[in-house]
Coordinates of C-alpha atoms in Angstrom, one line a residue:
X1 CA -148.1 -86.7 -54.4
X2 CA -146.7 -88.4 -52.1
X3 CA -147.9 -89.2 -48.3
X4 CA -149.8 -86.9 -46.2
X5 CA -151.1 -87.2 -42.4
X6 CA -154.6 -87.6 -42.1
X7 CA -157.0 -84.4 -40.9
X8 CA -157.9 -85.2 -37.5
X9 CA -159.4 -81.1 -37.7
X10 CA -162.2 -81.6 -39.5
X11 CA -161.3 -78.7 -41.1
X12 CA -160.9 -78.4 -44.7
X13 CA -157.2 -78.6 -45.8
X14 CA -155.6 -76.1 -47.8
X15 CA -152.7 -75.4 -49.7
X16 CA -150.8 -71.6 -49.9
X17 CA -149.4 -70.4 -53.4
X18 CA -145.8 -69.0 -52.3
X19 CA -145.1 -66.1 -54.8
X20 CA -145.9 -65.5 -58.3
X21 CA -149.5 -64.3 -59.4
X22 CA -151.4 -65.6 -57.6
X23 CA -149.0 -65.0 -54.3
X24 CA -151.6 -65.6 -51.2
X25 CA -153.9 -67.6 -52.8
X26 CA -155.6 -70.9 -51.0
X27 CA -156.8 -73.4 -52.8
X28 CA -158.4 -76.4 -51.1
X29 CA -157.3 -80.2 -51.0
X30 CA -159.3 -82.9 -51.1
X31 CA -158.7 -85.4 -48.1
X32 CA -158.1 -88.1 -50.0
X33 CA -155.9 -91.4 -49.3
X34 CA -152.5 -90.6 -50.6
X35 CA -153.1 -86.8 -51.0
X36 CA -150.5 -84.3 -49.9
X37 CA -149.2 -81.1 -51.2
X38 CA -146.0 -80.5 -51.6
X39 CA -145.3 -77.9 -48.7
X40 CA -144.5 -74.5 -48.8
X41 CA -140.9 -74.6 -47.7
X42 CA -140.4 -77.4 -50.2
X43 CA -141.8 -75.1 -53.2
X44 CA -140.3 -71.9 -51.8
X45 CA -136.4 -73.5 -51.9
X46 CA -137.2 -75.5 -55.8
X47 CA -138.7 -72.4 -57.4
X48 CA -135.7 -70.3 -55.8
X49 CA -133.3 -72.6 -57.8
X50 CA -135.2 -71.8 -60.4
X51 CA -136.3 -68.6 -60.1
X52 CA -134.5 -66.7 -63.4
X53 CA -135.3 -70.1 -65.3
X54 CA -138.8 -71.0 -64.7
X55 CA -140.6 -67.9 -67.0
X56 CA -141.6 -69.4 -70.7
X57 CA -141.0 -72.8 -69.6
X58 CA -143.6 -76.0 -70.4
X59 CA -144.2 -77.5 -67.5
X60 CA -145.2 -81.4 -66.3
X61 CA -146.8 -82.3 -63.3
X62 CA -146.8 -85.9 -64.0
X63 CA -148.7 -86.8 -60.5
X64 CA -150.4 -83.8 -60.1
X65 CA -152.5 -84.8 -57.0
X66 CA -153.0 -81.3 -55.6
X67 CA -151.7 -79.6 -58.3
X68 CA -149.5 -77.4 -56.2
X69 CA -146.1 -77.7 -58.2
X70 CA -148.1 -77.3 -61.2
X71 CA -149.9 -73.8 -60.1
X72 CA -147.1 -72.7 -58.6
X73 CA -144.9 -72.7 -61.7
X74 CA -147.6 -71.0 -63.3
X75 CA -148.2 -68.5 -61.3
X76 CA -144.1 -67.5 -61.5
X77 CA -144.8 -67.1 -64.9
X78 CA -144.5 -70.5 -66.9
X79 CA -145.8 -70.9 -70.6
X80 CA -148.1 -73.5 -69.0
X81 CA -148.3 -76.6 -67.6
X82 CA -150.1 -80.3 -68.5
X83 CA -151.2 -82.0 -65.1
X84 CA -151.7 -85.6 -65.1
X85 CA -153.9 -87.4 -62.5
X86 CA -155.6 -90.6 -62.2
X87 CA -158.0 -90.5 -59.4
X88 CA -161.4 -88.8 -60.9
X89 CA -161.8 -86.8 -57.7
X90 CA -158.6 -85.2 -57.4
X91 CA -158.7 -84.3 -60.7
X92 CA -162.2 -83.1 -61.1
X93 CA -160.7 -80.6 -58.0
X94 CA -157.8 -79.6 -60.2
X95 CA -160.2 -78.6 -62.9
X96 CA -162.4 -76.4 -60.1
X97 CA -158.8 -74.8 -58.7
X98 CA -157.8 -74.2 -62.3
X99 CA -161.2 -72.5 -63.1
X100 CA -160.6 -70.4 -60.1
X101 CA -157.4 -69.1 -60.7
X102 CA -158.4 -68.8 -64.2
X103 CA -155.6 -70.5 -65.1
X104 CA -155.9 -70.8 -68.7
X105 CA -152.7 -72.2 -69.5
X106 CA -153.0 -75.3 -67.3
X107 CA -154.2 -78.4 -68.9
X108 CA -155.5 -81.1 -66.7
X109 CA -155.6 -84.7 -68.2
X110 CA -157.3 -87.7 -66.1
X111 CA -154.9 -91.1 -66.4
X112 CA -152.3 -93.5 -65.5
X113 CA -148.6 -91.7 -65.1
X114 CA -146.5 -94.6 -66.8
X115 CA -149.9 -94.8 -69.4
X116 CA -149.7 -90.9 -70.0
X117 CA -146.1 -91.1 -71.2
X118 CA -147.1 -92.4 -74.3
X119 CA -149.9 -89.9 -75.4
X120 CA -149.2 -86.1 -74.2
X121 CA -150.0 -83.7 -76.2
X122 CA -147.0 -81.4 -76.0
X123 CA -144.0 -83.5 -76.5
X124 CA -141.1 -81.0 -75.7
X125 CA -141.3 -80.4 -71.5
X126 CA -138.9 -77.9 -70.3
X127 CA -139.8 -78.9 -66.6
X128 CA -140.9 -82.2 -65.3
X129 CA -142.3 -82.7 -61.7
X130 CA -142.3 -86.1 -60.2
X131 CA -144.2 -86.6 -57.0
X132 CA -145.7 -90.0 -57.0
X133 CA -146.6 -91.7 -53.7
X134 CA -143.4 -92.8 -51.7
X135 CA -144.7 -96.7 -51.6
X136 CA -146.2 -96.8 -55.2
X137 CA -143.0 -95.5 -56.8
X138 CA -140.5 -97.1 -58.6
X139 CA -138.2 -93.8 -59.2
X140 CA -135.6 -95.0 -61.1
X141 CA -137.5 -97.2 -64.0
X142 CA -139.5 -94.1 -63.8
X143 CA -136.9 -91.6 -64.9
X144 CA -135.8 -94.3 -67.6
X145 CA -139.6 -94.1 -69.1
X146 CA -139.0 -90.1 -69.0
X147 CA -135.8 -89.8 -70.5
X148 CA -137.3 -92.2 -73.6
X149 CA -140.4 -91.3 -73.9
X150 CA -139.5 -88.2 -75.7
X151 CA -140.9 -85.7 -73.6
X152 CA -137.7 -84.2 -72.4
X153 CA -136.9 -80.8 -74.4
X154 CA -133.4 -80.1 -74.8
X155 CA -132.6 -78.2 -71.8
X156 CA -135.0 -80.0 -69.6
X157 CA -135.2 -80.2 -65.9
X158 CA -136.3 -83.0 -64.0
X159 CA -137.6 -82.2 -60.7
X160 CA -138.0 -85.5 -58.1
X161 CA -139.6 -85.7 -54.0
X162 CA -138.6 -89.3 -52.4
X163 CA -138.5 -90.4 -48.6
X164 CA -135.0 -89.6 -47.1
X165 CA -134.0 -92.5 -46.1
X166 CA -134.4 -93.9 -49.8
X167 CA -131.0 -94.9 -51.7
X168 CA -129.5 -92.4 -54.0
X169 CA -131.5 -93.0 -56.7
X170 CA -130.2 -94.9 -60.5
X171 CA -130.2 -92.0 -63.2
X172 CA -130.1 -92.5 -66.4
X173 CA -127.3 -91.5 -69.0
X174 CA -126.8 -88.3 -69.3
X175 CA -128.6 -87.2 -66.0
X176 CA -126.5 -84.9 -63.2
X177 CA -127.8 -83.9 -59.6
X178 CA -128.4 -80.1 -59.9
X179 CA -129.6 -79.4 -56.2
X180 CA -130.7 -81.6 -53.5
X181 CA -132.2 -80.6 -49.7
X182 CA -134.0 -82.4 -47.0
X183 CA -137.0 -81.2 -45.0
X184 CA -139.0 -83.3 -43.0
X185 CA -139.3 -87.1 -44.1
X186 CA -138.9 -85.9 -48.1
X187 CA -135.5 -85.6 -49.9
X188 CA -136.3 -83.7 -53.1
X189 CA -133.8 -83.0 -55.7
X190 CA -133.4 -81.3 -59.0
X191 CA -131.2 -82.6 -61.9
X192 CA -130.3 -81.9 -65.2
X193 CA -130.7 -84.0 -68.1
X194 CA -128.3 -84.3 -71.1
X195 CA -127.8 -80.9 -72.9
X196 CA -128.6 -78.8 -70.0
X197 CA -125.7 -80.5 -68.4
X198 CA -123.6 -80.0 -71.4
X199 CA -124.6 -76.2 -71.3
X200 CA -123.6 -75.6 -67.5

Protein backbone atom coordinates (compact mmCIF):
# COMPACT_ATOMS: atom_id res chain seq x y z
CA UNK A 1 0.00 0.00 0.00
CA UNK A 2 2.22 2.89 1.23
CA UNK A 3 1.84 6.53 0.18
CA UNK A 4 0.48 8.08 -2.98
CA UNK A 5 0.14 11.54 -4.40
CA UNK A 6 -3.42 12.89 -4.66
CA UNK A 7 -5.01 12.66 -8.08
CA UNK A 8 -5.56 16.23 -9.30
CA UNK A 9 -6.37 15.39 -12.93
CA UNK A 10 -9.91 14.20 -12.29
CA UNK A 11 -9.15 11.08 -14.33
CA UNK A 12 -9.37 7.59 -12.81
CA UNK A 13 -6.06 6.19 -11.59
CA UNK A 14 -4.97 2.92 -13.16
CA UNK A 15 -2.18 0.40 -12.78
CA UNK A 16 -0.75 -1.66 -15.60
CA UNK A 17 0.42 -5.23 -15.19
CA UNK A 18 3.97 -5.29 -16.51
CA UNK A 19 4.46 -8.86 -17.76
CA UNK A 20 3.12 -12.39 -17.86
CA UNK A 21 -0.28 -13.74 -18.84
CA UNK A 22 -2.00 -10.39 -18.15
CA UNK A 23 0.75 -8.20 -19.59
CA UNK A 24 -0.56 -4.76 -20.48
CA UNK A 25 -3.88 -5.19 -18.67
CA UNK A 26 -5.02 -2.07 -16.81
CA UNK A 27 -6.81 -2.14 -13.48
CA UNK A 28 -8.57 0.80 -11.80
CA UNK A 29 -7.05 2.31 -8.67
CA UNK A 30 -9.46 3.95 -6.25
CA UNK A 31 -8.80 7.49 -5.06
CA UNK A 32 -8.49 6.56 -1.38
CA UNK A 33 -6.19 8.10 1.24
CA UNK A 34 -2.95 6.20 1.61
CA UNK A 35 -3.52 4.04 -1.47
CA UNK A 36 -1.14 3.74 -4.38
CA UNK A 37 0.13 0.87 -6.50
CA UNK A 38 3.75 -0.14 -6.35
CA UNK A 39 5.18 1.56 -9.44
CA UNK A 40 5.81 -0.27 -12.70
CA UNK A 41 9.53 0.45 -12.39
CA UNK A 42 9.73 -1.14 -8.95
CA UNK A 43 7.60 -4.14 -9.94
CA UNK A 44 9.69 -4.74 -13.04
CA UNK A 45 12.91 -4.75 -11.01
CA UNK A 46 11.46 -6.92 -8.25
CA UNK A 47 10.13 -9.55 -10.61
CA UNK A 48 13.36 -9.54 -12.60
CA UNK A 49 14.98 -10.63 -9.32
CA UNK A 50 12.34 -13.36 -9.04
CA UNK A 51 11.97 -14.24 -12.71
CA UNK A 52 12.99 -17.90 -12.64
CA UNK A 53 11.82 -18.48 -9.08
CA UNK A 54 8.23 -17.19 -8.98
CA UNK A 55 6.39 -19.91 -11.01
CA UNK A 56 4.22 -22.13 -8.80
CA UNK A 57 5.08 -20.22 -5.62
CA UNK A 58 2.41 -19.37 -3.03
CA UNK A 59 2.22 -15.66 -2.26
CA UNK A 60 0.78 -13.43 0.44
CA UNK A 61 0.08 -9.73 -0.22
CA UNK A 62 -0.40 -8.71 3.40
CA UNK A 63 -1.23 -5.00 2.89
CA UNK A 64 -2.77 -5.53 -0.51
CA UNK A 65 -4.16 -2.06 -1.25
CA UNK A 66 -4.46 -2.07 -5.04
CA UNK A 67 -3.18 -5.65 -5.32
CA UNK A 68 -0.43 -4.57 -7.75
CA UNK A 69 2.17 -6.93 -6.30
CA UNK A 70 -0.10 -9.94 -5.93
CA UNK A 71 -1.68 -9.62 -9.38
CA UNK A 72 1.77 -9.20 -10.95
CA UNK A 73 2.89 -12.40 -9.21
CA UNK A 74 -0.15 -14.31 -10.46
CA UNK A 75 0.37 -12.96 -13.99
CA UNK A 76 3.89 -14.37 -13.90
CA UNK A 77 2.86 -17.88 -12.88
CA UNK A 78 2.52 -17.92 -9.10
CA UNK A 79 0.47 -20.86 -7.83
CA UNK A 80 -1.80 -18.56 -5.83
CA UNK A 81 -1.96 -15.33 -3.88
CA UNK A 82 -3.85 -14.36 -0.74
CA UNK A 83 -4.64 -10.65 -0.59
CA UNK A 84 -5.29 -9.12 2.85
CA UNK A 85 -6.83 -5.64 2.99
CA UNK A 86 -8.66 -3.97 5.87
CA UNK A 87 -10.43 -1.19 3.93
CA UNK A 88 -13.87 -2.35 2.80
CA UNK A 89 -13.93 -0.25 -0.38
CA UNK A 90 -10.43 -1.28 -1.43
CA UNK A 91 -11.28 -4.91 -0.69
CA UNK A 92 -14.36 -4.69 -2.90
CA UNK A 93 -12.23 -3.30 -5.74
CA UNK A 94 -9.72 -6.13 -5.29
CA UNK A 95 -12.54 -8.62 -5.81
CA UNK A 96 -13.75 -6.75 -8.91
CA UNK A 97 -10.23 -6.67 -10.35
CA UNK A 98 -9.72 -10.36 -9.64
CA UNK A 99 -13.01 -11.12 -11.40
CA UNK A 100 -12.07 -8.96 -14.41
CA UNK A 101 -8.83 -10.94 -14.77
CA UNK A 102 -10.58 -14.26 -14.13
CA UNK A 103 -7.98 -14.72 -11.41
CA UNK A 104 -9.18 -18.00 -9.94
CA UNK A 105 -5.98 -18.30 -7.87
CA UNK A 106 -6.61 -15.02 -6.01
CA UNK A 107 -8.06 -15.24 -2.50
CA UNK A 108 -9.27 -11.89 -1.15
CA UNK A 109 -9.54 -11.64 2.63
CA UNK A 110 -10.74 -8.52 4.40
CA UNK A 111 -9.12 -7.87 7.75
CA UNK A 112 -6.30 -6.32 9.71
CA UNK A 113 -2.92 -7.59 8.51
CA UNK A 114 -1.59 -8.17 12.02
CA UNK A 115 -4.68 -10.08 13.18
CA UNK A 116 -4.86 -12.12 9.97
CA UNK A 117 -1.41 -13.57 10.55
CA UNK A 118 -3.03 -15.84 13.13
CA UNK A 119 -5.99 -16.94 10.99
CA UNK A 120 -4.76 -17.35 7.41
CA UNK A 121 -6.05 -20.58 5.85
CA UNK A 122 -2.73 -21.19 4.06
CA UNK A 123 0.13 -21.57 6.54
CA UNK A 124 2.97 -22.06 4.07
CA UNK A 125 3.80 -19.07 1.86
CA UNK A 126 6.86 -18.93 -0.37
CA UNK A 127 6.75 -15.16 -0.90
CA UNK A 128 5.31 -12.46 1.37
CA UNK A 129 4.85 -8.87 0.24
CA UNK A 130 5.06 -6.25 3.03
CA UNK A 131 4.14 -2.81 1.71
CA UNK A 132 2.29 -1.09 4.57
CA UNK A 133 1.59 2.66 4.72
CA UNK A 134 4.97 4.14 5.56
CA UNK A 135 3.76 6.31 8.43
CA UNK A 136 1.85 3.51 10.16
CA UNK A 137 4.31 0.64 10.04
CA UNK A 138 6.75 -0.70 12.59
CA UNK A 139 8.52 -2.88 10.04
CA UNK A 140 10.90 -4.53 12.49
CA UNK A 141 7.95 -5.66 14.62
CA UNK A 142 6.01 -6.70 11.53
CA UNK A 143 8.87 -8.83 10.19
CA UNK A 144 9.26 -10.43 13.61
CA UNK A 145 5.54 -11.26 13.72
CA UNK A 146 5.69 -12.76 10.23
CA UNK A 147 8.74 -14.81 11.22
CA UNK A 148 7.05 -16.17 14.37
CA UNK A 149 3.62 -16.73 12.81
CA UNK A 150 4.46 -20.02 11.12
CA UNK A 151 3.25 -18.83 7.69
CA UNK A 152 6.64 -18.99 5.96
CA UNK A 153 7.60 -21.99 3.87
CA UNK A 154 11.09 -23.38 4.31
CA UNK A 155 12.45 -21.44 1.34
CA UNK A 156 10.45 -18.24 1.80
CA UNK A 157 11.39 -14.79 0.61
CA UNK A 158 9.99 -11.55 2.03
CA UNK A 159 9.65 -8.31 0.09
CA UNK A 160 9.59 -5.01 2.00
CA UNK A 161 8.93 -1.43 0.87
CA UNK A 162 9.85 1.48 3.12
CA UNK A 163 10.73 5.15 3.02
CA UNK A 164 14.09 5.71 1.33
CA UNK A 165 15.41 7.57 4.37
CA UNK A 166 14.24 5.01 6.94
CA UNK A 167 16.97 3.40 9.08
CA UNK A 168 18.21 -0.05 8.14
CA UNK A 169 15.69 -2.68 9.12
CA UNK A 170 16.45 -4.89 12.11
CA UNK A 171 15.90 -8.39 10.75
CA UNK A 172 14.68 -11.49 12.57
CA UNK A 173 17.33 -14.15 13.26
CA UNK A 174 18.08 -16.18 10.14
CA UNK A 175 16.97 -13.49 7.67
CA UNK A 176 19.46 -11.97 5.23
CA UNK A 177 19.33 -9.26 2.55
CA UNK A 178 19.17 -10.62 -1.00
CA UNK A 179 18.54 -7.53 -3.18
CA UNK A 180 17.90 -3.84 -2.41
CA UNK A 181 17.21 -0.86 -4.68
CA UNK A 182 15.67 2.60 -4.53
CA UNK A 183 13.20 4.49 -6.72
CA UNK A 184 12.07 7.99 -5.83
CA UNK A 185 11.29 8.08 -2.11
CA UNK A 186 11.02 4.28 -1.86
CA UNK A 187 13.62 1.74 -0.76
CA UNK A 188 12.59 -1.80 -1.62
CA UNK A 189 14.29 -4.99 -0.51
CA UNK A 190 14.02 -8.73 -0.89
CA UNK A 191 15.09 -10.86 2.08
CA UNK A 192 15.90 -14.54 2.37
CA UNK A 193 14.63 -16.36 5.44
CA UNK A 194 16.06 -19.31 7.34
CA UNK A 195 16.27 -22.31 5.08
CA UNK A 196 16.29 -20.21 1.91
CA UNK A 197 19.40 -18.43 3.15
CA UNK A 198 21.07 -21.75 3.97
CA UNK A 199 20.30 -23.06 0.47
CA UNK A 200 22.12 -20.22 -1.31
